GROMACS .gro file of C-alpha atoms in nm:
model
  348
    1MET     CA    1   1.071   1.905  -1.097
    2VAL     CA    2   1.077   1.662  -1.390
    3GLU     CA    3   1.454   1.700  -1.424
    4GLU     CA    4   1.499   1.648  -1.048
    5ALA     CA    5   1.286   1.334  -1.057
    6LYS     CA    6   1.499   1.197  -1.342
    7VAL     CA    7   1.819   1.259  -1.144
    8ARG     CA    8   1.675   1.086  -0.837
    9ARG     CA    9   1.573   0.788  -1.047
   10LEU     CA   10   1.918   0.777  -1.206
   11LYS     CA   11   2.080   0.785  -0.862
   12ARG     CA   12   1.868   0.489  -0.751
   13ILE     CA   13   1.986   0.299  -1.057
   14VAL     CA   14   2.349   0.386  -0.980
   15THR     CA   15   2.301   0.272  -0.618
   16LEU     CA   16   2.161  -0.060  -0.737
   17CYS     CA   17   2.452  -0.099  -0.979
   18ILE     CA   18   2.702  -0.041  -0.694
   19VAL     CA   19   2.538  -0.310  -0.482
   20ILE     CA   20   2.529  -0.557  -0.772
   21LEU     CA   21   2.891  -0.479  -0.870
   22PHE     CA   22   3.025  -0.528  -0.517
   23ALA     CA   23   2.815  -0.842  -0.457
   24THR     CA   24   2.935  -0.992  -0.786
   25TRP     CA   25   3.298  -0.916  -0.710
   26PHE     CA   26   3.261  -1.062  -0.360
   27SER     CA   27   3.099  -1.384  -0.485
   28ILE     CA   28   3.371  -1.434  -0.748
   29ASN     CA   29   3.655  -1.368  -0.500
   30PHE     CA   30   3.498  -1.529  -0.192
   31SER     CA   31   3.752  -1.809  -0.159
   32PHE     CA   32   4.041  -1.568  -0.223
   33LEU     CA   33   3.916  -1.334   0.051
   34THR     CA   34   3.848  -1.597   0.316
   35ASN     CA   35   4.125  -1.851   0.257
   36SER     CA   36   4.401  -1.618   0.376
   37GLN     CA   37   4.488  -1.609   0.746
   38ASN     CA   38   4.222  -1.413   0.934
   39GLY     CA   39   4.054  -1.331   0.601
   40GLY     CA   40   3.696  -1.388   0.714
   41ILE     CA   41   3.729  -1.175   1.028
   42ARG     CA   42   3.912  -0.900   0.839
   43PHE     CA   43   3.647  -0.880   0.566
   44ALA     CA   44   3.358  -0.885   0.815
   45LEU     CA   45   3.511  -0.613   1.036
   46THR     CA   46   3.601  -0.376   0.755
   47THR     CA   47   3.267  -0.417   0.579
   48LEU     CA   48   3.071  -0.365   0.902
   49PHE     CA   49   3.260  -0.050   1.001
   50ALA     CA   50   3.245   0.086   0.646
   51LEU     CA   51   2.864   0.053   0.647
   52LEU     CA   52   2.830   0.200   0.998
   53ILE     CA   53   3.042   0.503   0.907
   54LEU     CA   54   2.868   0.550   0.573
   55LEU     CA   55   2.517   0.536   0.726
   56ARG     CA   56   2.579   0.729   1.049
   57PRO     CA   57   2.415   1.073   1.092
   58LYS     CA   58   2.613   1.338   0.909
   59SER     CA   59   2.747   1.657   1.059
   60GLU     CA   60   2.548   1.970   0.982
   61SER     CA   61   2.861   2.186   0.986
   62GLU     CA   62   2.897   2.154   0.609
   63GLU     CA   63   2.622   2.277   0.383
   64ASP     CA   64   2.512   2.070   0.089
   65ASP     CA   65   2.586   2.179  -0.265
   66PRO     CA   66   2.298   2.409  -0.372
   67LEU     CA   67   2.291   2.220  -0.704
   68GLU     CA   68   2.274   1.884  -0.522
   69GLY     CA   69   1.993   1.666  -0.657
   70HIS     CA   70   1.968   1.799  -1.012
   71SER     CA   71   2.323   1.875  -1.126
   72PRO     CA   72   2.503   1.639  -1.364
   73MET     CA   73   2.814   1.453  -1.253
   74PRO     CA   74   3.117   1.689  -1.262
   75MET     CA   75   3.369   1.621  -1.538
   76SER     CA   76   3.649   1.550  -1.286
   77TRP     CA   77   3.440   1.274  -1.127
   78ALA     CA   78   3.363   1.126  -1.467
   79VAL     CA   79   3.736   1.117  -1.550
   80THR     CA   80   3.806   0.951  -1.213
   81ALA     CA   81   3.537   0.692  -1.282
   82VAL     CA   82   3.693   0.612  -1.620
   83ALA     CA   83   4.032   0.576  -1.448
   84GLY     CA   84   3.870   0.333  -1.204
   85VAL     CA   85   3.737   0.124  -1.493
   86PHE     CA   86   4.085   0.110  -1.648
   87LEU     CA   87   4.234   0.003  -1.313
   88VAL     CA   88   3.982  -0.280  -1.284
   89LEU     CA   89   4.055  -0.396  -1.640
   90ALA     CA   90   4.432  -0.369  -1.583
   91GLY     CA   91   4.402  -0.574  -1.265
   92LEU     CA   92   4.203  -0.844  -1.444
   93VAL     CA   93   4.438  -0.861  -1.742
   94LEU     CA   94   4.763  -0.844  -1.543
   95ARG     CA   95   4.621  -1.059  -1.258
   96VAL     CA   96   4.716  -0.799  -0.997
   97HIS     CA   97   4.442  -0.816  -0.735
   98GLN     CA   98   4.542  -0.493  -0.559
   99VAL     CA   99   4.507  -0.289  -0.879
  100GLU     CA  100   4.167  -0.445  -0.948
  101TRP     CA  101   4.055  -0.373  -0.591
  102LEU     CA  102   4.171  -0.008  -0.606
  103GLY     CA  103   3.985   0.038  -0.933
  104LEU     CA  104   3.666  -0.104  -0.783
  105LEU     CA  105   3.693   0.124  -0.479
  106THR     CA  106   3.751   0.422  -0.708
  107LEU     CA  107   3.430   0.346  -0.896
  108ILE     CA  108   3.237   0.307  -0.572
  109TYR     CA  109   3.381   0.633  -0.436
  110VAL     CA  110   3.282   0.839  -0.740
  111SER     CA  111   2.934   0.687  -0.743
  112LEU     CA  112   2.875   0.752  -0.373
  113ARG     CA  113   3.006   1.109  -0.399
  114TRP     CA  114   2.749   1.181  -0.667
  115ILE     CA  115   2.463   0.997  -0.495
  116MET     CA  116   2.508   1.122  -0.138
  117PRO     CA  117   2.500   1.480  -0.001
  118ALA     CA  118   2.818   1.686  -0.002
  119ARG     CA  119   2.849   1.672   0.378
  120ALA     CA  120   2.893   1.292   0.350
  121SER     CA  121   3.216   1.321   0.149
  122ARG     CA  122   3.443   1.274   0.452
  123ASP     CA  123   3.253   0.966   0.569
  124ILE     CA  124   3.263   0.818   0.218
  125PHE     CA  125   3.641   0.848   0.209
  126LEU     CA  126   3.683   0.705   0.561
  127SER     CA  127   3.449   0.413   0.498
  128LEU     CA  128   3.627   0.315   0.176
  129PHE     CA  129   3.966   0.358   0.345
  130LEU     CA  130   3.855   0.100   0.601
  131LEU     CA  131   3.706  -0.122   0.333
  132TYR     CA  132   4.041  -0.126   0.152
  133TRP     CA  133   4.186  -0.341   0.432
  134ALA     CA  134   3.932  -0.616   0.358
  135HIS     CA  135   4.155  -0.725   0.072
  136PRO     CA  136   4.432  -0.971   0.168
  137MET     CA  137   4.782  -0.828   0.180
  138PRO     CA  138   5.017  -0.928  -0.103
  139SER     CA  139   5.242  -1.221  -0.017
  140GLN     CA  140   5.545  -0.993  -0.067
  141VAL     CA  141   5.417  -0.789   0.230
  142PHE     CA  142   5.248  -1.057   0.441
  143ALA     CA  143   5.542  -1.299   0.466
  144PRO     CA  144   5.800  -1.041   0.591
  145LEU     CA  145   5.540  -0.894   0.827
  146GLN     CA  146   5.462  -1.235   0.974
  147PHE     CA  147   5.834  -1.309   1.011
  148ALA     CA  148   5.884  -0.975   1.187
  149MET     CA  149   5.595  -1.046   1.425
  150GLN     CA  150   5.736  -1.392   1.493
  151LYS     CA  151   6.077  -1.245   1.575
  152ILE     CA  152   5.925  -0.974   1.795
  153SER     CA  153   5.719  -1.230   1.987
  154VAL     CA  154   6.025  -1.446   2.059
  155ASN     CA  155   6.255  -1.159   2.163
  156VAL     CA  156   5.995  -0.979   2.374
  157SER     CA  157   5.902  -1.311   2.538
  158GLU     CA  158   6.265  -1.361   2.638
  159TRP     CA  159   6.280  -1.008   2.781
  160PHE     CA  160   5.951  -1.049   2.970
  161MET     CA  161   6.056  -1.382   3.122
  162HIS     CA  162   6.385  -1.229   3.232
  163VAL     CA  163   6.185  -0.954   3.405
  164VAL     CA  164   5.990  -1.218   3.601
  165ASN     CA  165   6.313  -1.417   3.665
  166VAL     CA  166   6.245  -1.710   3.431
  167LYS     CA  167   6.571  -1.844   3.287
  168VAL     CA  168   6.528  -1.863   2.911
  169TRP     CA  169   6.732  -1.799   2.598
  170ALA     CA  170   6.594  -1.687   2.260
  171ASP     CA  171   6.783  -1.857   1.977
  172GLY     CA  172   6.630  -1.764   1.643
  173MET     CA  173   6.267  -1.879   1.662
  174LEU     CA  174   6.341  -2.109   1.957
  175LEU     CA  175   6.304  -2.042   2.326
  176ILE     CA  176   6.539  -2.262   2.529
  177ALA     CA  177   6.458  -2.312   2.897
  178GLY     CA  178   6.679  -2.566   3.069
  179ARG     CA  179   6.675  -2.891   2.871
  180HIS     CA  180   6.352  -2.795   2.695
  181SER     CA  181   6.322  -2.600   2.371
  182TYR     CA  182   6.007  -2.444   2.228
  183GLU     CA  183   5.965  -2.333   1.869
  184ILE     CA  184   5.725  -2.045   1.807
  185PRO     CA  185   5.549  -2.125   1.476
  186ALA     CA  186   5.474  -1.852   1.224
  187ALA     CA  187   5.101  -1.917   1.270
  188CYS     CA  188   5.142  -1.827   1.640
  189SER     CA  189   5.331  -1.504   1.574
  190GLY     CA  190   5.037  -1.291   1.690
  191LEU     CA  191   4.977  -1.138   1.346
  192ARG     CA  192   4.617  -1.258   1.346
  193THR     CA  193   4.546  -1.080   1.675
  194ALA     CA  194   4.739  -0.770   1.566
  195THR     CA  195   4.545  -0.747   1.238
  196THR     CA  196   4.212  -0.784   1.417
  197VAL     CA  197   4.278  -0.519   1.681
  198PHE     CA  198   4.431  -0.283   1.422
  199LEU     CA  199   4.110  -0.285   1.218
  200LEU     CA  200   3.890  -0.278   1.529
  201SER     CA  201   4.068   0.017   1.690
  202LEU     CA  202   4.083   0.205   1.360
  203GLY     CA  203   3.713   0.145   1.294
  204LEU     CA  204   3.602   0.236   1.647
  205GLY     CA  205   3.815   0.549   1.648
  206VAL     CA  206   3.667   0.673   1.321
  207LEU     CA  207   3.313   0.570   1.418
  208ARG     CA  208   3.332   0.759   1.749
  209ARG     CA  209   3.477   1.064   1.569
  210PHE     CA  210   3.812   1.062   1.753
  211ASN     CA  211   4.071   1.302   1.616
  212ILE     CA  212   4.372   1.172   1.425
  213ILE     CA  213   4.606   1.177   1.728
  214GLU     CA  214   4.357   0.983   1.941
  215ILE     CA  215   4.310   0.724   1.665
  216VAL     CA  216   4.686   0.679   1.621
  217LEU     CA  217   4.737   0.637   1.997
  218LEU     CA  218   4.447   0.390   2.016
  219VAL     CA  219   4.589   0.183   1.730
  220ILE     CA  220   4.939   0.182   1.885
  221ALA     CA  221   4.799   0.079   2.225
  222ALA     CA  222   4.595  -0.200   2.064
  223LEU     CA  223   4.898  -0.336   1.877
  224VAL     CA  224   5.119  -0.324   2.189
  225GLN     CA  225   4.849  -0.509   2.384
  226ALA     CA  226   4.823  -0.772   2.112
  227VAL     CA  227   5.198  -0.836   2.129
  228MET     CA  228   5.198  -0.849   2.510
  229LEU     CA  229   4.903  -1.090   2.522
  230ASN     CA  230   5.089  -1.319   2.284
  231VAL     CA  231   5.401  -1.285   2.500
  232ILE     CA  232   5.203  -1.381   2.811
  233ARG     CA  233   5.068  -1.686   2.628
  234ILE     CA  234   5.422  -1.792   2.531
  235THR     CA  235   5.544  -1.731   2.887
  236VAL     CA  236   5.270  -1.954   3.029
  237MET     CA  237   5.366  -2.225   2.780
  238VAL     CA  238   5.737  -2.212   2.870
  239THR     CA  239   5.658  -2.213   3.242
  240LEU     CA  240   5.396  -2.491   3.249
  241MET     CA  241   5.484  -2.724   2.963
  242PRO     CA  242   5.776  -2.899   3.140
  243LYS     CA  243   5.522  -3.017   3.399
  244VAL     CA  244   5.264  -3.147   3.150
  245GLY     CA  245   5.485  -3.256   2.860
  246GLU     CA  246   5.706  -3.062   2.622
  247GLY     CA  247   5.526  -3.192   2.312
  248SER     CA  248   5.202  -3.022   2.412
  249GLY     CA  249   5.351  -2.673   2.365
  250PRO     CA  250   5.247  -2.613   2.001
  251GLN     CA  251   4.901  -2.751   2.075
  252PHE     CA  252   4.870  -2.512   2.369
  253LEU     CA  253   4.959  -2.215   2.147
  254HIS     CA  254   4.706  -2.326   1.887
  255ASP     CA  255   4.425  -2.385   2.137
  256THR     CA  256   4.468  -2.050   2.311
  257ALA     CA  257   4.482  -1.836   1.995
  258GLY     CA  258   4.109  -1.763   2.005
  259TYR     CA  259   4.121  -1.656   2.369
  260ILE     CA  260   4.400  -1.410   2.291
  261VAL     CA  261   4.197  -1.252   2.010
  262VAL     CA  262   3.888  -1.221   2.233
  263ALA     CA  263   4.091  -1.067   2.517
  264ALA     CA  264   4.254  -0.816   2.281
  265VAL     CA  265   3.916  -0.719   2.133
  266LEU     CA  266   3.760  -0.672   2.478
  267LEU     CA  267   4.051  -0.451   2.585
  268VAL     CA  268   4.008  -0.228   2.279
  269PHE     CA  269   3.633  -0.195   2.342
  270LEU     CA  270   3.696  -0.116   2.710
  271GLU     CA  271   3.961   0.147   2.640
  272THR     CA  272   3.750   0.310   2.370
  273ALA     CA  273   3.448   0.327   2.600
  274ILE     CA  274   3.655   0.471   2.887
  275TRP     CA  275   3.815   0.737   2.666
  276ASP     CA  276   3.477   0.825   2.515
  277ARG     CA  277   3.338   0.868   2.866
  278ILE     CA  278   3.631   1.088   2.969
  279LYS     CA  279   3.580   1.309   2.663
  280SER     CA  280   3.207   1.338   2.734
  281ALA     CA  281   3.277   1.437   3.095
  282ARG     CA  282   3.523   1.702   2.978
  283ASP     CA  283   3.270   1.844   2.734
  284ILE     CA  284   3.006   1.861   3.006
  285GLU     CA  285   3.253   2.025   3.243
  286LYS     CA  286   3.342   2.290   2.987
  287ALA     CA  287   2.977   2.358   2.908
  288ASP     CA  288   2.871   2.381   3.272
  289LEU     CA  289   2.967   2.728   3.396
  290SER     CA  290   2.885   2.639   3.754
  291SER     CA  291   3.155   2.372   3.758
  292GLY     CA  292   3.432   2.627   3.776
  293ILE     CA  293   3.265   2.807   4.066
  294ILE     CA  294   3.231   2.486   4.266
  295LYS     CA  295   3.597   2.406   4.216
  296GLY     CA  296   3.693   2.754   4.319
  297LEU     CA  297   3.504   2.711   4.649
  298SER     CA  298   3.653   2.371   4.728
  299GLY     CA  299   3.933   2.522   4.937
  300LEU     CA  300   4.209   2.339   4.747
  301PRO     CA  301   4.478   2.519   4.548
  302SER     CA  302   4.428   2.488   4.174
  303PHE     CA  303   4.733   2.258   4.144
  304TRP     CA  304   4.598   2.001   4.393
  305ASN     CA  305   4.242   2.050   4.272
  306TYR     CA  306   4.354   1.942   3.924
  307PHE     CA  307   4.495   1.612   4.055
  308ALA     CA  308   4.205   1.557   4.295
  309SER     CA  309   3.963   1.567   4.003
  310ARG     CA  310   4.173   1.309   3.817
  311ARG     CA  311   4.251   1.061   4.092
  312ILE     CA  312   4.212   0.753   3.873
  313LEU     CA  313   4.451   0.885   3.609
  314VAL     CA  314   4.705   0.973   3.878
  315VAL     CA  315   4.688   0.620   4.024
  316ILE     CA  316   4.732   0.469   3.678
  317ALA     CA  317   5.028   0.698   3.607
  318VAL     CA  318   5.195   0.598   3.936
  319ILE     CA  319   5.147   0.228   3.861
  320VAL     CA  320   5.286   0.268   3.509
  321ALA     CA  321   5.585   0.463   3.642
  322ALA     CA  322   5.658   0.194   3.903
  323LEU     CA  323   5.635  -0.085   3.644
  324THR     CA  324   5.863   0.112   3.411
  325VAL     CA  325   6.128   0.142   3.682
  326ILE     CA  326   6.106  -0.231   3.763
  327CYS     CA  327   6.130  -0.330   3.396
  328ALA     CA  328   6.425  -0.097   3.341
  329TYR     CA  329   6.604  -0.247   3.641
  330LYS     CA  330   6.539  -0.602   3.521
  331SER     CA  331   6.656  -0.512   3.169
  332ARG     CA  332   7.016  -0.452   3.274
  333SER     CA  333   7.283  -0.636   3.076
  334TYR     CA  334   7.409  -0.797   3.398
  335HIS     CA  335   7.067  -0.944   3.478
  336ARG     CA  336   7.027  -1.082   3.124
  337ALA     CA  337   7.374  -1.236   3.141
  338GLU     CA  338   7.281  -1.409   3.468
  339MET     CA  339   6.962  -1.547   3.312
  340LEU     CA  340   7.152  -1.680   3.010
  341LYS     CA  341   7.420  -1.825   3.237
  342GLY     CA  342   7.148  -2.015   3.420
  343VAL     CA  343   7.026  -2.165   3.091
  344ALA     CA  344   7.381  -2.266   2.993
  345THR     CA  345   7.434  -2.427   3.335
  346ASP     CA  346   7.114  -2.632   3.300
  347LEU     CA  347   7.226  -2.757   2.958
  348ARG     CA  348   7.545  -2.914   3.097
   0.00000   0.00000   0.00000
């Protein structure tokens, strides 16, 4: 009992040290974390989801270590902790922030693994994996990624406007419509929205215990939606700005950035809630033995009964199929050539 009390007291001290260490690092690097594009939102989202995942009720499927509570820290964990210290020191000396950040997360991971029950090990890893993204991306990664998003936004905007029969031509980072040209700045590339929904969808998927395939699909859907919302914003600018003044285009993109982020976030929340509800309904259906009997007495063949029970999904699938056919038809080389010919004619 005395030994167990000592271990508990030592774990409280280690917990306090973790909090002090992280708070100190955050206060020292506050400006570095928040000055980057979308830095404040990124840090807040990752920290919030990391805490929610770390503190959520743990699964009882895994039993705790029988020595939990009075065993010393395993040697492998101690070696990992020392490696984390060396990473932090190397990052400070070499001024490589990513190395310093990885070392700090390694120290926190080892400490939490020793402090918390064994069944929390998966949540500890997932929470720190999310927390990793709180750190700004290196400029060697951020700049090419922003350029790629800028290029994608311009090219997809041209394609989308051709689908809705708007004559436009994408030339580099410019969209030319008639005698008007619109530059899409790097700050309006949609990377801010994409980063936000990436972290949000990843955090919600892990928090709601989605499997890896569901999380990947949710993240992909969120990123596609972020790009399309930015494309719709650019399309509205190209369509309306000639009527209100060409010079107001960049200001329009800047003023609507917040609305795009909010819309993308709401879509992710809505899709996550809908999918969670569908999964819950499936679980109830599987658990309810009488459900199968009722379906068997409905008088419908099993094939039609399957679709009748999923009417909403069938309607959505039909709509998506119809839109896919329309987009494919409007994406023909002939149609694009006609749109570009219209732009060239207007420039004469």
